[in-house]
Amino acid sequence: MEFRHLRCFTVLAEELHFGRAAQRLAMTQPPLSMAIQQLEASVGARLFERNSRGVALTAAGLAFLPRAQALLEQAALAAREARDVGQGLAGQLQIGFAGTVLYRGLPQVLRDFAAAHPRLRLALRELSSSEQLVELVHDRLDLGFVHTTRVPAGFSQILVSSQPFMACLPSSHPLASEAVLSLDQMKGEAFAIVMRAVSPDYHDRILAACADAGFEPSLAFELRHWLSVVSVIAQGLGVGLVPAALQQAGLPGVAFVPLARPLAPYDTHCLWRTGRDQSVLGAFLAAVRATAPPVHHVAID
């Protein structure tokens, strides 16, 4: 049984006239008759009665018609979906993101993308940068929003945002009202910091900055999320150095103070495997590029 046989059958069932059906199918009557005979042989039942008055569906033909129509509709739908995915008009992306991206970059990308591509589905998973790298390497994510310079070979990236670190203190802290702070003013304080296993780059960068300021911080809290760091500080349990975007979290009880000597910025990159099929991915990357700072599309060999 072939789809061309089904097409011939459904058109003839609608027209109940070999001449009109052949005209609709852009063929002559003999090959149409042959197609119907082949279909009937395949089904094992007569589908049409032919007599001097014309053509009529048999009981078997009446039973077969809705199923044949459904098969043709499903085939057309499958072809349309495959074509749309191939053209980047439909499909699904698995996207990883680190939590702070919710305050810088990602929401605008998602809004713009959803407006332009309503049939493309996004499945988002909050993961640390380290966890995303593992998922990306094993092709369990299509792309990720990461905060790390430790990128595996064979990946490309776009800089999404770059933001300064700020001192984060309880709003009742004596230094909270300062216009700027030098890092050595935080010497002797209990620090809250993101765990090294979660964000090794920025964990090490903060410790190195404190060492340059002449002290080793007392790490009272090592946490999985930057928002947890700010929450601990809001409770008066420590101080910290956090990305500036966390001011947008709106947590009460904390103050953010610029540093007199800025640390290297906290960068967010969109990361994906170089050479990956971009029929769907390419549409999302276009939305990322539209909101990213100028420059920065880097392939890592």
Tab-separated table of C-alpha atoms in Angstrom:
chain	number	residue	atom	x	y	z
A	1	MET	CA	0.000	0.000	0.000
A	2	GLU	CA	1.436	3.382	-1.014
A	3	PHE	CA	0.387	6.932	-0.215
A	4	ARG	CA	-0.290	7.544	-3.927
A	5	HIS	CA	-2.810	4.698	-3.786
A	6	LEU	CA	-4.527	6.331	-0.820
A	7	ARG	CA	-4.594	9.677	-2.600
A	8	CYS	CA	-6.196	8.091	-5.672
A	9	PHE	CA	-8.739	6.307	-3.478
A	10	THR	CA	-9.816	9.389	-1.495
A	11	VAL	CA	-10.174	11.576	-4.591
A	12	LEU	CA	-12.220	8.906	-6.388
A	13	ALA	CA	-14.346	8.459	-3.246
A	14	GLU	CA	-15.084	12.190	-3.293
A	15	GLU	CA	-15.817	12.416	-7.033
A	16	LEU	CA	-17.345	8.944	-7.621
A	17	HIS	CA	-16.361	9.459	-11.247
A	18	PHE	CA	-13.148	8.172	-12.833
A	19	GLY	CA	-12.901	11.006	-15.361
A	20	ARG	CA	-13.248	13.826	-12.817
A	21	ALA	CA	-10.967	12.045	-10.302
A	22	ALA	CA	-8.282	11.497	-12.960
A	23	GLN	CA	-8.479	15.179	-13.916
A	24	ARG	CA	-8.009	16.268	-10.293
A	25	LEU	CA	-5.065	13.912	-9.931
A	26	ALA	CA	-3.503	15.141	-13.203
A	27	MET	CA	-3.416	11.650	-14.653
A	28	THR	CA	-5.340	9.547	-17.184
A	29	GLN	CA	-8.016	7.019	-16.267
A	30	PRO	CA	-6.055	3.782	-16.940
A	31	PRO	CA	-3.337	4.436	-14.329
A	32	LEU	CA	-6.040	5.562	-11.863
A	33	SER	CA	-7.913	2.280	-12.400
A	34	MET	CA	-4.652	0.364	-11.950
A	35	ALA	CA	-3.899	2.215	-8.682
A	36	ILE	CA	-7.354	1.384	-7.319
A	37	GLN	CA	-6.962	-2.286	-8.286
A	38	GLN	CA	-3.551	-2.431	-6.579
A	39	LEU	CA	-4.994	-0.836	-3.437
A	40	GLU	CA	-7.917	-3.254	-3.356
A	41	ALA	CA	-5.503	-6.162	-3.738
A	42	SER	CA	-3.422	-4.807	-0.870
A	43	VAL	CA	-6.466	-4.261	1.367
A	44	GLY	CA	-8.032	-7.579	0.401
A	45	ALA	CA	-11.482	-6.162	-0.307
A	46	ARG	CA	-13.346	-4.366	-3.076
A	47	LEU	CA	-13.608	-0.683	-2.267
A	48	PHE	CA	-15.783	0.446	-5.179
A	49	GLU	CA	-18.722	-0.945	-7.109
A	50	ARG	CA	-18.522	-0.169	-10.820
A	51	ASN	CA	-21.648	-0.448	-12.998
A	52	SER	CA	-23.379	1.296	-15.858
A	53	ARG	CA	-24.735	3.964	-13.533
A	54	GLY	CA	-21.246	4.946	-12.289
A	55	VAL	CA	-19.084	4.330	-9.225
A	56	ALA	CA	-20.125	3.781	-5.586
A	57	LEU	CA	-18.254	2.950	-2.416
A	58	THR	CA	-18.753	-0.519	-1.004
A	59	ALA	CA	-19.251	-1.089	2.705
A	60	ALA	CA	-15.517	-1.864	2.893
A	61	GLY	CA	-14.771	1.382	1.024
A	62	LEU	CA	-16.959	3.402	3.395
A	63	ALA	CA	-15.139	1.874	6.372
A	64	PHE	CA	-11.720	2.470	4.801
A	65	LEU	CA	-12.293	6.100	3.730
A	66	PRO	CA	-11.933	7.924	7.104
A	67	ARG	CA	-8.803	5.936	7.966
A	68	ALA	CA	-7.259	6.673	4.568
A	69	GLN	CA	-8.040	10.385	4.962
A	70	ALA	CA	-6.500	10.367	8.447
A	71	LEU	CA	-3.312	8.709	7.161
A	72	LEU	CA	-2.939	11.317	4.416
A	73	GLU	CA	-3.535	14.154	6.898
A	74	GLN	CA	-0.946	12.736	9.300
A	75	ALA	CA	1.595	12.379	6.486
A	76	ALA	CA	0.986	15.987	5.419
A	77	LEU	CA	1.294	17.168	9.028
A	78	ALA	CA	4.543	15.237	9.527
A	79	ALA	CA	5.982	16.728	6.336
A	80	ARG	CA	4.910	20.243	7.372
A	81	GLU	CA	6.418	19.884	10.844
A	82	ALA	CA	9.687	18.537	9.428
A	83	ARG	CA	9.813	21.408	6.933
A	84	ASP	CA	9.095	23.992	9.638
A	85	VAL	CA	11.784	22.563	11.927
A	86	GLY	CA	14.232	22.540	9.028
A	87	GLN	CA	13.445	26.203	8.368
A	88	GLY	CA	13.720	27.153	12.050
A	89	LEU	CA	9.982	27.847	12.375
A	90	ALA	CA	9.175	25.077	14.867
A	91	GLY	CA	10.910	22.714	17.282
A	92	GLN	CA	12.295	22.732	20.806
A	93	LEU	CA	15.497	23.899	22.476
A	94	GLN	CA	16.974	22.715	25.774
A	95	ILE	CA	18.510	25.781	27.453
A	96	GLY	CA	20.586	25.980	30.621
A	97	PHE	CA	21.059	29.152	32.631
A	98	ALA	CA	22.748	30.329	35.792
A	99	GLY	CA	20.380	32.142	38.157
A	100	THR	CA	21.822	35.660	37.891
A	101	VAL	CA	20.999	35.721	34.147
A	102	LEU	CA	17.388	36.270	35.226
A	103	TYR	CA	18.477	39.766	36.278
A	104	ARG	CA	20.601	40.540	33.232
A	105	GLY	CA	20.004	39.546	29.619
A	106	LEU	CA	17.899	36.385	29.560
A	107	PRO	CA	14.369	37.797	30.161
A	108	GLN	CA	14.640	40.216	27.241
A	109	VAL	CA	15.959	37.470	24.963
A	110	LEU	CA	13.045	35.194	25.935
A	111	ARG	CA	10.448	37.925	25.388
A	112	ASP	CA	11.815	38.906	21.976
A	113	PHE	CA	12.182	35.291	20.883
A	114	ALA	CA	8.681	34.249	21.982
A	115	ALA	CA	7.132	37.191	20.132
A	116	ALA	CA	8.958	36.350	16.889
A	117	HIS	CA	8.775	32.531	17.102
A	118	PRO	CA	5.583	31.445	18.893
A	119	ARG	CA	5.864	27.831	17.623
A	120	LEU	CA	9.388	27.251	18.915
A	121	ARG	CA	9.301	25.730	22.410
A	122	LEU	CA	11.957	26.454	25.022
A	123	ALA	CA	12.733	24.114	27.932
A	124	LEU	CA	14.804	26.014	30.503
A	125	ARG	CA	16.847	24.453	33.309
A	126	GLU	CA	18.564	26.408	36.059
A	127	LEU	CA	22.050	24.951	36.511
A	128	SER	CA	25.409	26.212	37.719
A	129	SER	CA	27.992	27.063	35.079
A	130	SER	CA	29.920	23.878	35.914
A	131	GLU	CA	26.791	21.742	35.581
A	132	GLN	CA	25.933	23.364	32.260
A	133	LEU	CA	29.366	22.585	30.835
A	134	VAL	CA	28.847	18.896	31.624
A	135	GLU	CA	25.389	18.914	30.014
A	136	LEU	CA	26.639	20.783	26.947
A	137	VAL	CA	29.569	18.412	26.414
A	138	HIS	CA	27.175	15.435	26.561
A	139	ASP	CA	24.684	17.172	24.200
A	140	ARG	CA	21.932	17.241	26.812
A	141	LEU	CA	21.636	21.016	26.357
A	142	ASP	CA	21.460	22.910	23.081
A	143	LEU	CA	22.969	26.015	24.633
A	144	GLY	CA	23.692	27.532	28.019
A	145	PHE	CA	24.135	30.898	29.708
A	146	VAL	CA	27.285	30.529	31.778
A	147	HIS	CA	29.651	32.575	33.910
A	148	THR	CA	33.017	30.999	33.242
A	149	THR	CA	36.144	31.317	31.128
A	150	ARG	CA	36.756	27.540	31.335
A	151	VAL	CA	35.124	26.675	28.041
A	152	PRO	CA	35.789	23.291	26.383
A	153	ALA	CA	37.205	23.096	22.866
A	154	GLY	CA	34.670	22.975	20.062
A	155	PHE	CA	32.245	25.528	21.483
A	156	SER	CA	31.221	29.017	20.353
A	157	GLN	CA	30.083	31.860	22.571
A	158	ILE	CA	28.448	35.271	22.594
A	159	LEU	CA	29.040	37.790	25.371
A	160	VAL	CA	25.561	38.554	26.735
A	161	SER	CA	26.429	40.971	29.540
A	162	SER	CA	29.343	42.305	31.550
A	163	GLN	CA	28.769	43.821	34.975
A	164	PRO	CA	30.874	44.997	37.913
A	165	PHE	CA	31.149	43.388	41.325
A	166	MET	CA	29.884	45.406	44.271
A	167	ALA	CA	30.311	45.145	48.009
A	168	CYS	CA	27.124	43.733	49.535
A	169	LEU	CA	26.482	44.523	53.219
A	170	PRO	CA	23.600	44.440	55.686
A	171	SER	CA	21.833	47.795	55.481
A	172	SER	CA	22.577	48.291	59.208
A	173	HIS	CA	26.344	47.811	58.692
A	174	PRO	CA	28.506	50.882	59.495
A	175	LEU	CA	29.995	50.811	55.988
A	176	ALA	CA	26.634	50.534	54.203
A	177	SER	CA	26.300	54.304	53.754
A	178	GLU	CA	29.742	54.758	52.159
A	179	ALA	CA	29.836	56.125	48.594
A	180	VAL	CA	32.606	53.681	47.666
A	181	LEU	CA	34.546	51.023	49.553
A	182	SER	CA	38.078	49.796	49.320
A	183	LEU	CA	38.251	46.050	49.767
A	184	ASP	CA	40.575	46.243	52.773
A	185	GLN	CA	37.757	47.942	54.722
A	186	MET	CA	36.019	44.532	54.727
A	187	LYS	CA	38.927	42.823	56.446
A	188	GLY	CA	37.862	40.827	59.497
A	189	GLU	CA	34.273	40.434	58.316
A	190	ALA	CA	32.507	37.089	57.900
A	191	PHE	CA	32.075	36.493	54.148
A	192	ALA	CA	29.292	34.789	52.249
A	193	ILE	CA	30.440	33.462	48.876
A	194	VAL	CA	29.352	31.145	46.071
A	195	MET	CA	30.835	27.651	46.407
A	196	ARG	CA	33.911	26.893	44.354
A	197	ALA	CA	32.279	23.727	42.977
A	198	VAL	CA	29.476	25.870	41.557
A	199	SER	CA	31.467	28.840	40.219
A	200	PRO	CA	35.213	28.175	40.434
A	201	ASP	CA	36.192	31.256	38.376
A	202	TYR	CA	34.433	33.789	40.556
A	203	HIS	CA	35.083	32.000	43.850
A	204	ASP	CA	38.824	32.121	43.093
A	205	ARG	CA	38.621	35.674	41.769
A	206	ILE	CA	37.071	36.960	45.011
A	207	LEU	CA	39.658	35.188	47.163
A	208	ALA	CA	42.453	36.562	44.954
A	209	ALA	CA	41.058	40.104	45.232
A	210	CYS	CA	40.973	39.829	49.029
A	211	ALA	CA	44.550	38.515	49.020
A	212	ASP	CA	45.618	41.511	46.915
A	213	ALA	CA	43.946	43.733	49.529
A	214	GLY	CA	46.085	42.097	52.223
A	215	PHE	CA	43.771	39.637	53.943
A	216	GLU	CA	42.264	36.170	53.714
A	217	PRO	CA	38.493	36.335	54.142
A	218	SER	CA	36.739	34.228	56.748
A	219	LEU	CA	34.278	32.172	54.691
A	220	ALA	CA	31.295	31.837	57.005
A	221	PHE	CA	28.887	30.730	54.238
A	222	GLU	CA	29.623	28.944	50.968
A	223	LEU	CA	26.398	28.748	48.980
A	224	ARG	CA	25.073	27.409	45.670
A	225	HIS	CA	23.393	30.584	44.422
A	226	TRP	CA	24.276	34.278	44.364
A	227	LEU	CA	20.759	35.077	45.548
A	228	SER	CA	21.412	32.894	48.605
A	229	VAL	CA	24.554	34.942	49.262
A	230	VAL	CA	22.526	38.166	49.236
A	231	SER	CA	19.815	36.584	51.422
A	232	VAL	CA	22.346	35.570	54.086
A	233	ILE	CA	23.808	39.082	54.058
A	234	ALA	CA	20.312	40.584	54.364
A	235	GLN	CA	19.937	38.641	57.619
A	236	GLY	CA	23.033	40.383	59.001
A	237	LEU	CA	25.158	37.222	58.936
A	238	GLY	CA	28.034	38.440	56.792
A	239	VAL	CA	29.225	40.546	53.872
A	240	GLY	CA	30.187	39.677	50.323
A	241	LEU	CA	31.150	40.679	46.812
A	242	VAL	CA	28.352	40.083	44.306
A	243	PRO	CA	27.445	40.957	40.698
A	244	ALA	CA	25.746	44.347	40.390
A	245	ALA	CA	22.643	42.857	38.711
A	246	LEU	CA	21.577	41.372	42.056
A	247	GLN	CA	20.429	44.842	43.080
A	248	GLN	CA	17.415	44.108	40.856
A	249	ALA	CA	16.383	41.218	43.125
A	250	GLY	CA	14.900	43.823	45.448
A	251	LEU	CA	15.731	42.004	48.696
A	252	PRO	CA	15.265	44.268	51.740
A	253	GLY	CA	17.954	44.656	54.364
A	254	VAL	CA	20.989	44.913	52.074
A	255	ALA	CA	23.130	47.713	50.679
A	256	PHE	CA	25.260	47.593	47.525
A	257	VAL	CA	28.350	49.799	47.480
A	258	PRO	CA	30.713	50.291	44.495
A	259	LEU	CA	34.324	49.265	44.932
A	260	ALA	CA	37.033	51.918	44.756
A	261	ARG	CA	39.208	49.454	42.836
A	262	PRO	CA	36.926	47.419	40.552
A	263	LEU	CA	37.369	43.690	40.167
A	264	ALA	CA	37.411	42.114	36.729
A	265	PRO	CA	33.783	42.146	35.514
A	266	TYR	CA	31.253	39.358	35.924
A	267	ASP	CA	30.625	38.183	32.369
A	268	THR	CA	27.740	36.110	31.034
A	269	HIS	CA	28.247	34.119	27.841
A	270	CYS	CA	25.797	32.202	25.704
A	271	LEU	CA	27.566	28.956	24.821
A	272	TRP	CA	26.810	26.238	22.242
A	273	ARG	CA	28.596	23.496	20.370
A	274	THR	CA	30.225	24.808	17.189
A	275	GLY	CA	28.737	23.207	14.084
A	276	ARG	CA	25.527	22.087	15.775
A	277	ASP	CA	22.461	22.023	13.502
A	278	GLN	CA	21.212	25.608	13.634
A	279	SER	CA	17.819	25.257	11.966
A	280	VAL	CA	16.153	25.974	15.321
A	281	LEU	CA	19.193	27.030	17.346
A	282	GLY	CA	20.040	29.747	14.824
A	283	ALA	CA	16.750	31.534	15.417
A	284	PHE	CA	17.429	31.716	19.152
A	285	LEU	CA	21.038	32.826	18.662
A	286	ALA	CA	19.769	35.673	16.470
A	287	ALA	CA	17.635	36.862	19.408
A	288	VAL	CA	20.659	36.606	21.722
A	289	ARG	CA	22.834	38.628	19.345
A	290	ALA	CA	20.124	41.290	19.055
A	291	THR	CA	20.326	42.018	22.802
A	292	ALA	CA	24.066	41.409	23.318
A	293	PRO	CA	26.688	44.151	23.525
A	294	PRO	CA	28.486	44.832	20.227
A	295	VAL	CA	31.204	42.373	19.202
A	296	HIS	CA	31.954	38.934	20.632
A	297	HIS	CA	31.078	35.843	18.701
A	298	VAL	CA	33.977	33.548	19.517
A	299	ALA	CA	34.629	29.992	18.330
A	300	ILE	CA	36.955	27.968	20.549
A	301	ASP	CA	39.058	25.404	18.678
